[in-house]
Short mmCIF file of C-alpha atoms in Angstrom, two decimals:
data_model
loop_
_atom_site.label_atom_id
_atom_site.label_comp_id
_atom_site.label_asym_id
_atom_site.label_seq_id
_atom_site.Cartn_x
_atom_site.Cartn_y
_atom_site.Cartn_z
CA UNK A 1 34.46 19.37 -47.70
CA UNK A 2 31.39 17.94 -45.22
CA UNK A 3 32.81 14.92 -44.64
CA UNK A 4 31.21 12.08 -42.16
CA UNK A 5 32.62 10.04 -39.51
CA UNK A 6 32.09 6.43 -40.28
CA UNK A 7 31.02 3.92 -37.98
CA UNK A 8 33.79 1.30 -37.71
CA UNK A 9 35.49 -1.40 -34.75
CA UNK A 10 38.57 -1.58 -34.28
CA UNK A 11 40.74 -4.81 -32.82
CA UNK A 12 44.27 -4.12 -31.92
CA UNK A 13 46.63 -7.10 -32.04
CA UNK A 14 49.31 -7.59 -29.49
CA UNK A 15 52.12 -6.61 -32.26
CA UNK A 16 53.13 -2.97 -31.87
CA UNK A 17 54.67 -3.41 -35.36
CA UNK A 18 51.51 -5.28 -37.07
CA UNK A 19 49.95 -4.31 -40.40
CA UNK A 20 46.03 -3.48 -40.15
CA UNK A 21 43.39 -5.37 -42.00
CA UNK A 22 41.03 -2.54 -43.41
CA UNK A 23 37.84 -4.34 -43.61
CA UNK A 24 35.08 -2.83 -46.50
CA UNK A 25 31.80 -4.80 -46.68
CA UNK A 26 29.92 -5.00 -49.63
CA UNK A 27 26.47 -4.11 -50.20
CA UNK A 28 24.02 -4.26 -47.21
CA UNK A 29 26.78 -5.76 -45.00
CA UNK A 30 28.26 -3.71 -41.82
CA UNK A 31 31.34 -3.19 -39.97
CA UNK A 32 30.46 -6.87 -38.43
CA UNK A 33 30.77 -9.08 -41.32
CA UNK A 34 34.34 -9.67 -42.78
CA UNK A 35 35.59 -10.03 -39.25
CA UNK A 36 35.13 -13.94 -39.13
CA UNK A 37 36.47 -13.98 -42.00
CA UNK A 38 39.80 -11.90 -41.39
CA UNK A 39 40.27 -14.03 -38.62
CA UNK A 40 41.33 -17.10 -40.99
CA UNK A 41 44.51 -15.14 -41.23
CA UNK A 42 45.85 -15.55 -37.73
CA UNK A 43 46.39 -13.30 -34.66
CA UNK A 44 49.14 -10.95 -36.19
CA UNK A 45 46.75 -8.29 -37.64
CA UNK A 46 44.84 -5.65 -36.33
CA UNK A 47 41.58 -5.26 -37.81
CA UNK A 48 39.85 -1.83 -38.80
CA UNK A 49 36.31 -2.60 -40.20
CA UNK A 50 34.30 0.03 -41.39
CA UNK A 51 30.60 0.97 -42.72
CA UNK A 52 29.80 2.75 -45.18
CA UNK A 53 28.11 6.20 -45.16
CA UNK A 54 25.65 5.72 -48.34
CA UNK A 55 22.14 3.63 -47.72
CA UNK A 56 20.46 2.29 -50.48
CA UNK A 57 16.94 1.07 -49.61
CA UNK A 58 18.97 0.61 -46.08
CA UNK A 59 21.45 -1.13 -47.33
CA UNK A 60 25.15 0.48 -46.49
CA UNK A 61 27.26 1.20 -49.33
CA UNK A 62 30.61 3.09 -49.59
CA UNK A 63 29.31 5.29 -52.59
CA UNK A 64 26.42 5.90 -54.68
CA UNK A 65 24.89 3.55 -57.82
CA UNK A 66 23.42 4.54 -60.59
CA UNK A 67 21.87 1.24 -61.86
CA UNK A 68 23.69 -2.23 -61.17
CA UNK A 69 27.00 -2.12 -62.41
CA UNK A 70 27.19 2.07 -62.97
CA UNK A 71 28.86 3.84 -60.28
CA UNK A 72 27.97 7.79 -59.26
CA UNK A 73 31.76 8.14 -60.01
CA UNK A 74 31.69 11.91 -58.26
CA UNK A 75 29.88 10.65 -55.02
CA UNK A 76 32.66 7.81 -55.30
CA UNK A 77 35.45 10.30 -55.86
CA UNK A 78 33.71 12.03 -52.17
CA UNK A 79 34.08 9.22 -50.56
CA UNK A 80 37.28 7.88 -50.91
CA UNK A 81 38.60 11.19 -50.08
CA UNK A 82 36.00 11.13 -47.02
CA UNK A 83 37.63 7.68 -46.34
CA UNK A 84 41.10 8.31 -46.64
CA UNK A 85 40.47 11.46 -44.52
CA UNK A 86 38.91 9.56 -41.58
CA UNK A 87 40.76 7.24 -41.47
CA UNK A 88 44.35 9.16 -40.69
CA UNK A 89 42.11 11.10 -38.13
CA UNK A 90 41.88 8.02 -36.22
CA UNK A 91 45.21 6.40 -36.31
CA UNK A 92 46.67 8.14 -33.60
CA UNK A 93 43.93 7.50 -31.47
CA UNK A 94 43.60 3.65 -32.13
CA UNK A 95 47.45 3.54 -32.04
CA UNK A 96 47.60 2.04 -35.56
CA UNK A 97 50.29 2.61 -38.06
CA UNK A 98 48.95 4.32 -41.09
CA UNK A 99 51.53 2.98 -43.48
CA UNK A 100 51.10 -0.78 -42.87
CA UNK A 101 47.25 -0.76 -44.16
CA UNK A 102 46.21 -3.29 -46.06
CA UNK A 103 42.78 -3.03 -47.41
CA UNK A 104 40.21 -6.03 -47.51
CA UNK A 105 37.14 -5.74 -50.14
CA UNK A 106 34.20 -7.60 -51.07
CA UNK A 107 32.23 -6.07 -53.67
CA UNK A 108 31.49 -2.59 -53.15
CA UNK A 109 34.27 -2.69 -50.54
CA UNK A 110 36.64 -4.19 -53.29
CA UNK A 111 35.65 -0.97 -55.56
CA UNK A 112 36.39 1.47 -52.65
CA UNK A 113 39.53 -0.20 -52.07
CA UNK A 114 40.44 -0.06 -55.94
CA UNK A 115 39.57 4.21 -56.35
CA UNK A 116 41.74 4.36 -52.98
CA UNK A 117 44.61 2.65 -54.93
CA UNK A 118 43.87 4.94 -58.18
CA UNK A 119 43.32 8.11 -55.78
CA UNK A 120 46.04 7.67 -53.42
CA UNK A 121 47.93 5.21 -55.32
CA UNK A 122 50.73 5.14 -51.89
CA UNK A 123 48.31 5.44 -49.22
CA UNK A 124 47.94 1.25 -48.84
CA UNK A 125 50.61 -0.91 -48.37
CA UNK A 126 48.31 -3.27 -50.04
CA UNK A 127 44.78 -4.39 -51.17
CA UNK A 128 43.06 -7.13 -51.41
CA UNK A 129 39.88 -7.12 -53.96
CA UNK A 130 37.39 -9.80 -53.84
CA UNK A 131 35.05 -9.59 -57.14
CA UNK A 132 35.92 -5.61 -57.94
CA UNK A 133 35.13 -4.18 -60.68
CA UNK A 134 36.90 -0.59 -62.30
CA UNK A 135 35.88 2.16 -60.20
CA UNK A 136 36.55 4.95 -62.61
CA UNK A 137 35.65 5.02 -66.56
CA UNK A 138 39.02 6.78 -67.18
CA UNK A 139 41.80 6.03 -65.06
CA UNK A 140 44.04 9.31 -63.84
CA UNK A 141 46.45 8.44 -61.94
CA UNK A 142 50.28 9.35 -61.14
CA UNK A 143 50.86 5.60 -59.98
CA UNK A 144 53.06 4.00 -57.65
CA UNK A 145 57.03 3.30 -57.85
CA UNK A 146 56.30 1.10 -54.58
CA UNK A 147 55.34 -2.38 -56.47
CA UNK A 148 52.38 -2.23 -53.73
CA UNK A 149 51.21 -6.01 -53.84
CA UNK A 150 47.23 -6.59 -54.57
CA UNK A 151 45.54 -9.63 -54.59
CA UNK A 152 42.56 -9.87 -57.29
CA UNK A 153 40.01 -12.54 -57.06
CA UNK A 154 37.31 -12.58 -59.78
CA UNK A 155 34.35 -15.40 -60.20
CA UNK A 156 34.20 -17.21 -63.07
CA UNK A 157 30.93 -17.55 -63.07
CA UNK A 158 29.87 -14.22 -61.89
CA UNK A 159 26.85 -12.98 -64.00
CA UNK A 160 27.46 -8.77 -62.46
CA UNK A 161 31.26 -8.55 -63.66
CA UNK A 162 32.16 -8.42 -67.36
CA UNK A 163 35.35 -10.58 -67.86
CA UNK A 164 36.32 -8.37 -70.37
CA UNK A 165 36.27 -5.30 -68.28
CA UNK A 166 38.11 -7.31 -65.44
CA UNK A 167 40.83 -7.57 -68.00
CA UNK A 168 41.33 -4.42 -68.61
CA UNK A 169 40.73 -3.55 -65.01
CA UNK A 170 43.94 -5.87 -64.96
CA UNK A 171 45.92 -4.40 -67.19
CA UNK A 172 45.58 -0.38 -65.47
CA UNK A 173 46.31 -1.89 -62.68
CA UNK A 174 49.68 -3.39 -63.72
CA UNK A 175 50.46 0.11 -65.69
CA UNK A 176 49.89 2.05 -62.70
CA UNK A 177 52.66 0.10 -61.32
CA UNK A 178 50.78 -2.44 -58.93
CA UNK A 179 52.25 -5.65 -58.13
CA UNK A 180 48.83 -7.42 -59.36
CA UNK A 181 48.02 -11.54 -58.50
CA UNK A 182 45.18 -11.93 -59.81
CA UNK A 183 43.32 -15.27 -59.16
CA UNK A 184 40.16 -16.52 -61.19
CA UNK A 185 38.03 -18.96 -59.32
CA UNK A 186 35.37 -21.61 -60.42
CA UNK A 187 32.35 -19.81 -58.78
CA UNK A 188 29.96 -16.66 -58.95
CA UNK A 189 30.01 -13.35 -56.58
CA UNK A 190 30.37 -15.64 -53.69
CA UNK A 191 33.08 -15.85 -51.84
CA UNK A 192 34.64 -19.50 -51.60
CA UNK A 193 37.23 -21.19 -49.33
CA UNK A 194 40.08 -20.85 -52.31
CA UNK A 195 39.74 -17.27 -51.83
CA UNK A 196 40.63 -17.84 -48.21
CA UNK A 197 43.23 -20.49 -49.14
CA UNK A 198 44.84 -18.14 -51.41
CA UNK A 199 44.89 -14.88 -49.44
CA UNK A 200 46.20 -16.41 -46.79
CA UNK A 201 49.01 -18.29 -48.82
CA UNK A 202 49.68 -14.43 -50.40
CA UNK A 203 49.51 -12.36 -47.20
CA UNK A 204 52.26 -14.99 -46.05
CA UNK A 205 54.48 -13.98 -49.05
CA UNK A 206 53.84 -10.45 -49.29
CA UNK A 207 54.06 -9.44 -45.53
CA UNK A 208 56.60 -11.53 -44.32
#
C-alpha cells in the first residue's frame, strides 16, 4: 500500500508511564487546534496531534466525502490503515507507548477515531468522540473482550447528525463490546464547556 506520512506534533509529558492523547481535528482544522483544548486535562498526558492527508477545497480531512454526511467508505478504510500504520512507525522514535493511546475526535476526527475502533477494535486503549457519526454502513468487526472505555458526546441540536443513526451508532458500539458513555448535550456541532467538564470527569475514572 502507498501510504503517506502525516504531518503531526508531538508533546511528551514528564511521565514515562503516561497515556497519549491522539488528537484528530475535524474538517479544515490542523495538527494545532485541539491542543488548547487537551490541555484542560492536566499535565499527565502526552499529546500526539495529527493532520490529515485528504484536502477538500484546502481544507484537511482524514478521508474522503462524498456529499455532507456520505463518507468514501474505501478511501476511509485507506486511511485508517494509513493511520494506524504511521502511527506505530513513530512510537519508538517519540518514545511513546503504543498501548496507552487514547484517541481524541471532533468531527471528522471523531469518525476516524470510530473506523479505528471498528478496524482495529484493540489498537486504542480508548476514544473519545465528539459529534461522530457511523463510519461504515455495515459494521464488520471481530470486537473487543477488553471493555475499552469511549466517551460519546452528541449535540442535541445538531442539524448534520441524525439522532436516529447516533442510536444505532450506539448500540454497535456496545455489541462490539465497547464500554460506551455516551453523553447528549443541549447544543449543535459545537463543542461546549460540558464536553470539557465531562471528559475530564471520565478520563479521571477511566485512567486512574
Amino acid at each position: 500500500m502507498n501510504f503517506e506520512p502525516l504531518k503531526y506534533i508531538y508533546l511528551p509529558s514528564q511521565n514515562a508511564a503516561a497515556y497519549t492523547l491522539l488528537l484528530l481535528h475535524g474538517t479544515g482544522g490542523n495538527e494545532r487546534d485541539l491542543i488548547p483544548l487537551a490541555e484542560n486535562f492536566g499535565k499527565e498526558y502526552n499529546i500526539l496531534s495529527l493532520r490529515g492527508n485528504v484536502s477538500e477545497h484546502g481544507m484537511p480531512r482524514f478521508f474522503k466525502r462524498l456529499g455532507m454526511g456520505v463518507f468514501d467508505e474505501q478511501d476511509l478504510d485507506f486511511r485508517t490503515d494509513e493511520m494506524v500504520a504511521f502511527i506505530k512507525s513513530i512510537a519508538d522514535k517519540e518514545g511513546f507507548d503504543i498501548t496507552k493511546l487514547i484517541a481524541l475526535g471532533y468531527s471528522n476526527g471523531a469518525n476516524i477515531a470510530g473506523a479505528t475502533l471498528i478496524k482495529y477494535p484493540d489498537f486504542l486503549a480508548g476514544a473519545i468522540l465528539y459529534r461522530p457519526m457511523q463510519p461504515f454502513k455495515e459494521i464488520k468487526s471481530a470486537g473487543t473482550n477488553n471493555n475499552v472505555p469511549v466517551f460519546f458526546s452528541s449535540g442535541r441540536l445538531d442539524s448534520t447528525v441524525n439522532p436516529n443513526d447516533t442510536q444505532t451508532y450506539l448500540n454497535n458500539l456496545k455489541e462490539l463490546g465497547f464500554a460506551v458513555d455516551y453523553y447528549d448535550i443541549p447544543t449543535g456541532h459545537n463543542l461546549t464547556a460540558d464536553d470539557i467538564k465531562l471528559t475530564a470527569q471520565w478520563l479521571a475514572t477511566s485512567f486512574k
